[in-house]
């Protein structure tokens, strides 16, 4: 497989360990980063690697992504996982795509996984808003349009508030939700090229 083929990558994301995410309650930030690292390496254990604490996109401490996906020790993909400020993370992906650093010139795609974070409302009306908002999609399309030679994968992880929780989970408002759905959108040249659901919980 070509490690930077976005269509193949999107299909392969069905095999990521989403059942682990479905059994992890809370922000799941570290868990989701781990799931994506495992997914990438499992695609080609002999040639793929991950940089956790990746090189900055600029001089000094200009900014870092959550993961750098490599093939044969070359940077192929840049990953961000975010629950509260996805626009900021899209700006980071844009900065990596625009980076003058030679070691980042081989980047072919970016991946943003945005997940539902805070439930809103009261009582039976309490629910999580959609992870993928119109603002996030619009900004992602702008980033994609600015870098037509790169592909952008936008993953949205939605949650639902569960009822009749155990005492250990109801003790914190961060543990009220469970994973409902993971949906992926492939963006290229400022257009939505493909969209599909990767995972649904029972």
mmCIF file of C-alpha atoms in Angstrom:
data_model
loop_
_atom_site.group_PDB
_atom_site.id
_atom_site.type_symbol
_atom_site.label_atom_id
_atom_site.label_comp_id
_atom_site.label_asym_id
_atom_site.label_seq_id
_atom_site.Cartn_x
_atom_site.Cartn_y
_atom_site.Cartn_z
ATOM 1 C CA UNK A 1 0.000 0.000 0.000
ATOM 2 C CA UNK A 2 1.088 3.570 -0.689
ATOM 3 C CA UNK A 3 1.291 5.003 2.843
ATOM 4 C CA UNK A 4 0.122 8.423 1.697
ATOM 5 C CA UNK A 5 -2.866 7.313 -0.442
ATOM 6 C CA UNK A 6 -5.724 9.098 1.379
ATOM 7 C CA UNK A 7 -8.497 6.927 -0.053
ATOM 8 C CA UNK A 8 -6.782 3.760 1.111
ATOM 9 C CA UNK A 9 -6.016 5.361 4.471
ATOM 10 C CA UNK A 10 -9.642 6.332 4.989
ATOM 11 C CA UNK A 11 -10.797 2.754 4.320
ATOM 12 C CA UNK A 12 -8.103 1.386 6.623
ATOM 13 C CA UNK A 13 -9.395 3.570 9.482
ATOM 14 C CA UNK A 14 -12.314 1.148 9.792
ATOM 15 C CA UNK A 15 -9.765 -1.223 11.353
ATOM 16 C CA UNK A 16 -8.610 1.258 14.018
ATOM 17 C CA UNK A 17 -9.433 0.075 17.526
ATOM 18 C CA UNK A 18 -12.588 2.172 18.004
ATOM 19 C CA UNK A 19 -14.066 -0.400 20.456
ATOM 20 C CA UNK A 20 -11.364 0.719 22.913
ATOM 21 C CA UNK A 21 -12.538 4.325 22.500
ATOM 22 C CA UNK A 22 -16.119 3.136 23.087
ATOM 23 C CA UNK A 23 -15.096 1.737 26.472
ATOM 24 C CA UNK A 24 -13.035 4.763 27.530
ATOM 25 C CA UNK A 25 -14.979 7.485 29.337
ATOM 26 C CA UNK A 26 -13.848 11.075 29.731
ATOM 27 C CA UNK A 27 -12.027 13.291 27.246
ATOM 28 C CA UNK A 28 -10.193 10.199 25.870
ATOM 29 C CA UNK A 29 -7.494 12.457 24.425
ATOM 30 C CA UNK A 30 -4.526 10.223 25.238
ATOM 31 C CA UNK A 31 -6.491 7.081 24.336
ATOM 32 C CA UNK A 32 -7.415 8.448 20.904
ATOM 33 C CA UNK A 33 -3.825 9.449 20.159
ATOM 34 C CA UNK A 34 -2.757 5.921 21.091
ATOM 35 C CA UNK A 35 -5.427 4.381 18.849
ATOM 36 C CA UNK A 36 -4.210 6.406 15.863
ATOM 37 C CA UNK A 37 -0.566 5.548 16.570
ATOM 38 C CA UNK A 38 -1.450 1.858 16.725
ATOM 39 C CA UNK A 39 -3.528 2.106 13.528
ATOM 40 C CA UNK A 40 -0.659 3.660 11.583
ATOM 41 C CA UNK A 41 2.030 1.235 12.696
ATOM 42 C CA UNK A 42 -0.241 -1.798 12.199
ATOM 43 C CA UNK A 43 -0.704 -0.824 8.536
ATOM 44 C CA UNK A 44 2.950 -1.581 7.811
ATOM 45 C CA UNK A 45 4.954 -2.653 10.901
ATOM 46 C CA UNK A 46 8.187 -2.988 8.946
ATOM 47 C CA UNK A 47 8.203 0.539 7.512
ATOM 48 C CA UNK A 48 5.843 2.719 9.571
ATOM 49 C CA UNK A 49 6.789 4.591 12.716
ATOM 50 C CA UNK A 50 5.369 7.414 14.836
ATOM 51 C CA UNK A 51 6.978 10.454 16.412
ATOM 52 C CA UNK A 52 5.195 11.266 19.665
ATOM 53 C CA UNK A 53 6.330 14.800 20.374
ATOM 54 C CA UNK A 54 6.958 15.672 16.739
ATOM 55 C CA UNK A 55 9.315 18.275 15.272
ATOM 56 C CA UNK A 56 8.026 21.843 15.337
ATOM 57 C CA UNK A 57 6.627 23.269 12.105
ATOM 58 C CA UNK A 58 8.857 26.318 12.506
ATOM 59 C CA UNK A 59 11.904 27.681 14.265
ATOM 60 C CA UNK A 60 12.356 26.926 17.951
ATOM 61 C CA UNK A 61 9.069 26.319 19.741
ATOM 62 C CA UNK A 62 6.773 27.499 16.973
ATOM 63 C CA UNK A 63 4.306 24.643 17.470
ATOM 64 C CA UNK A 64 3.916 20.886 17.618
ATOM 65 C CA UNK A 65 1.375 18.337 16.493
ATOM 66 C CA UNK A 66 0.184 15.374 18.575
ATOM 67 C CA UNK A 67 1.762 12.791 16.266
ATOM 68 C CA UNK A 68 3.967 12.650 13.183
ATOM 69 C CA UNK A 69 3.304 9.588 11.017
ATOM 70 C CA UNK A 70 6.392 8.334 9.217
ATOM 71 C CA UNK A 71 7.189 5.765 6.544
ATOM 72 C CA UNK A 72 10.800 4.628 6.163
ATOM 73 C CA UNK A 73 11.819 7.403 8.565
ATOM 74 C CA UNK A 74 10.241 10.159 6.423
ATOM 75 C CA UNK A 75 7.377 12.369 7.574
ATOM 76 C CA UNK A 76 4.167 11.378 5.755
ATOM 77 C CA UNK A 77 1.266 12.580 7.893
ATOM 78 C CA UNK A 78 0.595 15.053 10.679
ATOM 79 C CA UNK A 79 -2.072 14.311 13.328
ATOM 80 C CA UNK A 80 -4.010 16.460 15.782
ATOM 81 C CA UNK A 81 -6.620 15.231 18.284
ATOM 82 C CA UNK A 82 -8.819 17.874 19.900
ATOM 83 C CA UNK A 83 -12.009 18.289 21.910
ATOM 84 C CA UNK A 84 -12.317 22.005 22.629
ATOM 85 C CA UNK A 85 -10.342 24.099 20.087
ATOM 86 C CA UNK A 86 -10.415 22.303 16.713
ATOM 87 C CA UNK A 87 -9.933 25.517 14.725
ATOM 88 C CA UNK A 88 -6.615 26.114 16.478
ATOM 89 C CA UNK A 89 -5.534 22.589 15.537
ATOM 90 C CA UNK A 90 -6.513 23.150 11.916
ATOM 91 C CA UNK A 91 -4.273 26.222 12.021
ATOM 92 C CA UNK A 92 -1.468 23.956 13.256
ATOM 93 C CA UNK A 93 -2.036 21.525 10.368
ATOM 94 C CA UNK A 94 -1.976 24.476 7.980
ATOM 95 C CA UNK A 95 1.333 25.613 9.484
ATOM 96 C CA UNK A 96 2.840 22.154 8.929
ATOM 97 C CA UNK A 97 1.649 22.134 5.312
ATOM 98 C CA UNK A 98 3.258 25.576 4.856
ATOM 99 C CA UNK A 99 6.451 24.776 6.739
ATOM 100 C CA UNK A 100 9.758 25.679 5.068
ATOM 101 C CA UNK A 101 11.542 22.912 7.006
ATOM 102 C CA UNK A 102 13.096 20.396 4.619
ATOM 103 C CA UNK A 103 12.358 17.447 6.923
ATOM 104 C CA UNK A 104 8.628 18.241 6.584
ATOM 105 C CA UNK A 105 8.573 18.617 2.796
ATOM 106 C CA UNK A 106 7.510 14.964 2.395
ATOM 107 C CA UNK A 107 4.221 15.487 4.270
ATOM 108 C CA UNK A 108 1.321 14.263 2.164
ATOM 109 C CA UNK A 109 -1.675 14.509 4.455
ATOM 110 C CA UNK A 110 -3.043 15.834 7.710
ATOM 111 C CA UNK A 111 -5.550 14.213 10.064
ATOM 112 C CA UNK A 112 -7.683 16.021 12.621
ATOM 113 C CA UNK A 113 -9.766 13.935 14.999
ATOM 114 C CA UNK A 114 -12.264 16.178 16.771
ATOM 115 C CA UNK A 115 -14.316 14.693 19.588
ATOM 116 C CA UNK A 116 -17.403 15.776 21.526
ATOM 117 C CA UNK A 117 -16.338 17.100 24.918
ATOM 118 C CA UNK A 118 -18.946 18.900 27.058
ATOM 119 C CA UNK A 119 -22.588 17.859 27.275
ATOM 120 C CA UNK A 120 -25.134 20.692 27.228
ATOM 121 C CA UNK A 121 -28.657 21.071 28.562
ATOM 122 C CA UNK A 122 -30.419 19.759 31.646
ATOM 123 C CA UNK A 123 -32.171 16.572 32.640
ATOM 124 C CA UNK A 124 -33.415 14.408 29.771
ATOM 125 C CA UNK A 125 -32.458 17.158 27.296
ATOM 126 C CA UNK A 126 -28.775 16.947 28.213
ATOM 127 C CA UNK A 127 -26.750 15.895 25.154
ATOM 128 C CA UNK A 128 -23.401 16.376 23.430
ATOM 129 C CA UNK A 129 -23.296 18.767 20.467
ATOM 130 C CA UNK A 130 -21.959 17.336 17.193
ATOM 131 C CA UNK A 131 -18.168 17.129 17.055
ATOM 132 C CA UNK A 132 -18.097 18.325 13.450
ATOM 133 C CA UNK A 133 -19.621 21.793 13.299
ATOM 134 C CA UNK A 134 -20.160 23.897 10.184
ATOM 135 C CA UNK A 135 -17.378 26.203 11.388
ATOM 136 C CA UNK A 136 -14.898 23.327 11.672
ATOM 137 C CA UNK A 137 -15.787 21.941 8.244
ATOM 138 C CA UNK A 138 -15.626 25.393 6.627
ATOM 139 C CA UNK A 139 -12.184 26.108 8.086
ATOM 140 C CA UNK A 140 -10.960 22.630 7.106
ATOM 141 C CA UNK A 141 -12.115 23.255 3.518
ATOM 142 C CA UNK A 142 -10.178 26.545 3.512
ATOM 143 C CA UNK A 143 -7.011 24.764 4.705
ATOM 144 C CA UNK A 144 -7.510 22.120 2.036
ATOM 145 C CA UNK A 145 -8.016 24.751 -0.674
ATOM 146 C CA UNK A 146 -4.789 26.495 0.374
ATOM 147 C CA UNK A 147 -2.809 23.258 -0.088
ATOM 148 C CA UNK A 148 -4.172 21.419 -3.135
ATOM 149 C CA UNK A 149 -1.241 18.994 -3.173
ATOM 150 C CA UNK A 150 -2.112 17.755 0.333
ATOM 151 C CA UNK A 151 -5.060 15.749 1.582
ATOM 152 C CA UNK A 152 -6.921 16.403 4.803
ATOM 153 C CA UNK A 153 -8.782 13.756 6.793
ATOM 154 C CA UNK A 154 -11.350 15.074 9.264
ATOM 155 C CA UNK A 155 -12.594 12.524 11.797
ATOM 156 C CA UNK A 156 -15.550 13.403 14.041
ATOM 157 C CA UNK A 157 -16.207 11.368 17.178
ATOM 158 C CA UNK A 158 -19.714 11.914 18.533
ATOM 159 C CA UNK A 159 -20.989 10.926 21.972
ATOM 160 C CA UNK A 160 -24.355 10.338 23.588
ATOM 161 C CA UNK A 161 -25.288 10.881 27.232
ATOM 162 C CA UNK A 162 -26.016 7.580 28.961
ATOM 163 C CA UNK A 163 -28.745 7.096 31.545
ATOM 164 C CA UNK A 164 -28.740 4.984 34.724
ATOM 165 C CA UNK A 165 -24.988 5.163 35.190
ATOM 166 C CA UNK A 166 -23.003 3.415 37.892
ATOM 167 C CA UNK A 167 -21.941 5.473 40.933
ATOM 168 C CA UNK A 168 -18.313 5.609 39.751
ATOM 169 C CA UNK A 169 -19.279 7.206 36.432
ATOM 170 C CA UNK A 170 -21.983 9.528 37.690
ATOM 171 C CA UNK A 171 -19.527 11.027 40.171
ATOM 172 C CA UNK A 172 -18.004 13.190 37.397
ATOM 173 C CA UNK A 173 -19.761 15.133 34.599
ATOM 174 C CA UNK A 174 -16.923 14.143 32.252
ATOM 175 C CA UNK A 175 -17.883 10.462 32.379
ATOM 176 C CA UNK A 176 -21.542 10.754 31.371
ATOM 177 C CA UNK A 177 -21.063 10.035 27.675
ATOM 178 C CA UNK A 178 -20.203 7.069 25.520
ATOM 179 C CA UNK A 179 -18.998 6.905 21.945
ATOM 180 C CA UNK A 180 -21.889 6.949 19.479
ATOM 181 C CA UNK A 181 -20.249 7.268 16.055
ATOM 182 C CA UNK A 182 -16.975 7.996 14.264
ATOM 183 C CA UNK A 183 -17.334 9.604 10.836
ATOM 184 C CA UNK A 184 -14.568 10.498 8.400
ATOM 185 C CA UNK A 185 -14.456 13.159 5.696
ATOM 186 C CA UNK A 186 -11.730 13.311 3.045
ATOM 187 C CA UNK A 187 -10.977 16.827 1.782
ATOM 188 C CA UNK A 188 -8.912 17.607 -1.290
ATOM 189 C CA UNK A 189 -8.423 20.912 -3.114
ATOM 190 C CA UNK A 190 -11.030 22.637 -0.983
ATOM 191 C CA UNK A 191 -13.700 20.061 -1.795
ATOM 192 C CA UNK A 192 -15.308 17.246 0.158
ATOM 193 C CA UNK A 193 -14.097 14.211 -1.797
ATOM 194 C CA UNK A 194 -15.634 11.441 0.291
ATOM 195 C CA UNK A 195 -17.496 10.849 3.550
ATOM 196 C CA UNK A 196 -18.285 7.638 5.420
ATOM 197 C CA UNK A 197 -19.008 6.269 8.886
ATOM 198 C CA UNK A 198 -16.081 4.329 10.342
ATOM 199 C CA UNK A 199 -17.728 3.034 13.520
ATOM 200 C CA UNK A 200 -21.087 2.923 15.281
ATOM 201 C CA UNK A 201 -21.691 1.687 18.791
ATOM 202 C CA UNK A 202 -24.581 -0.589 19.718
#
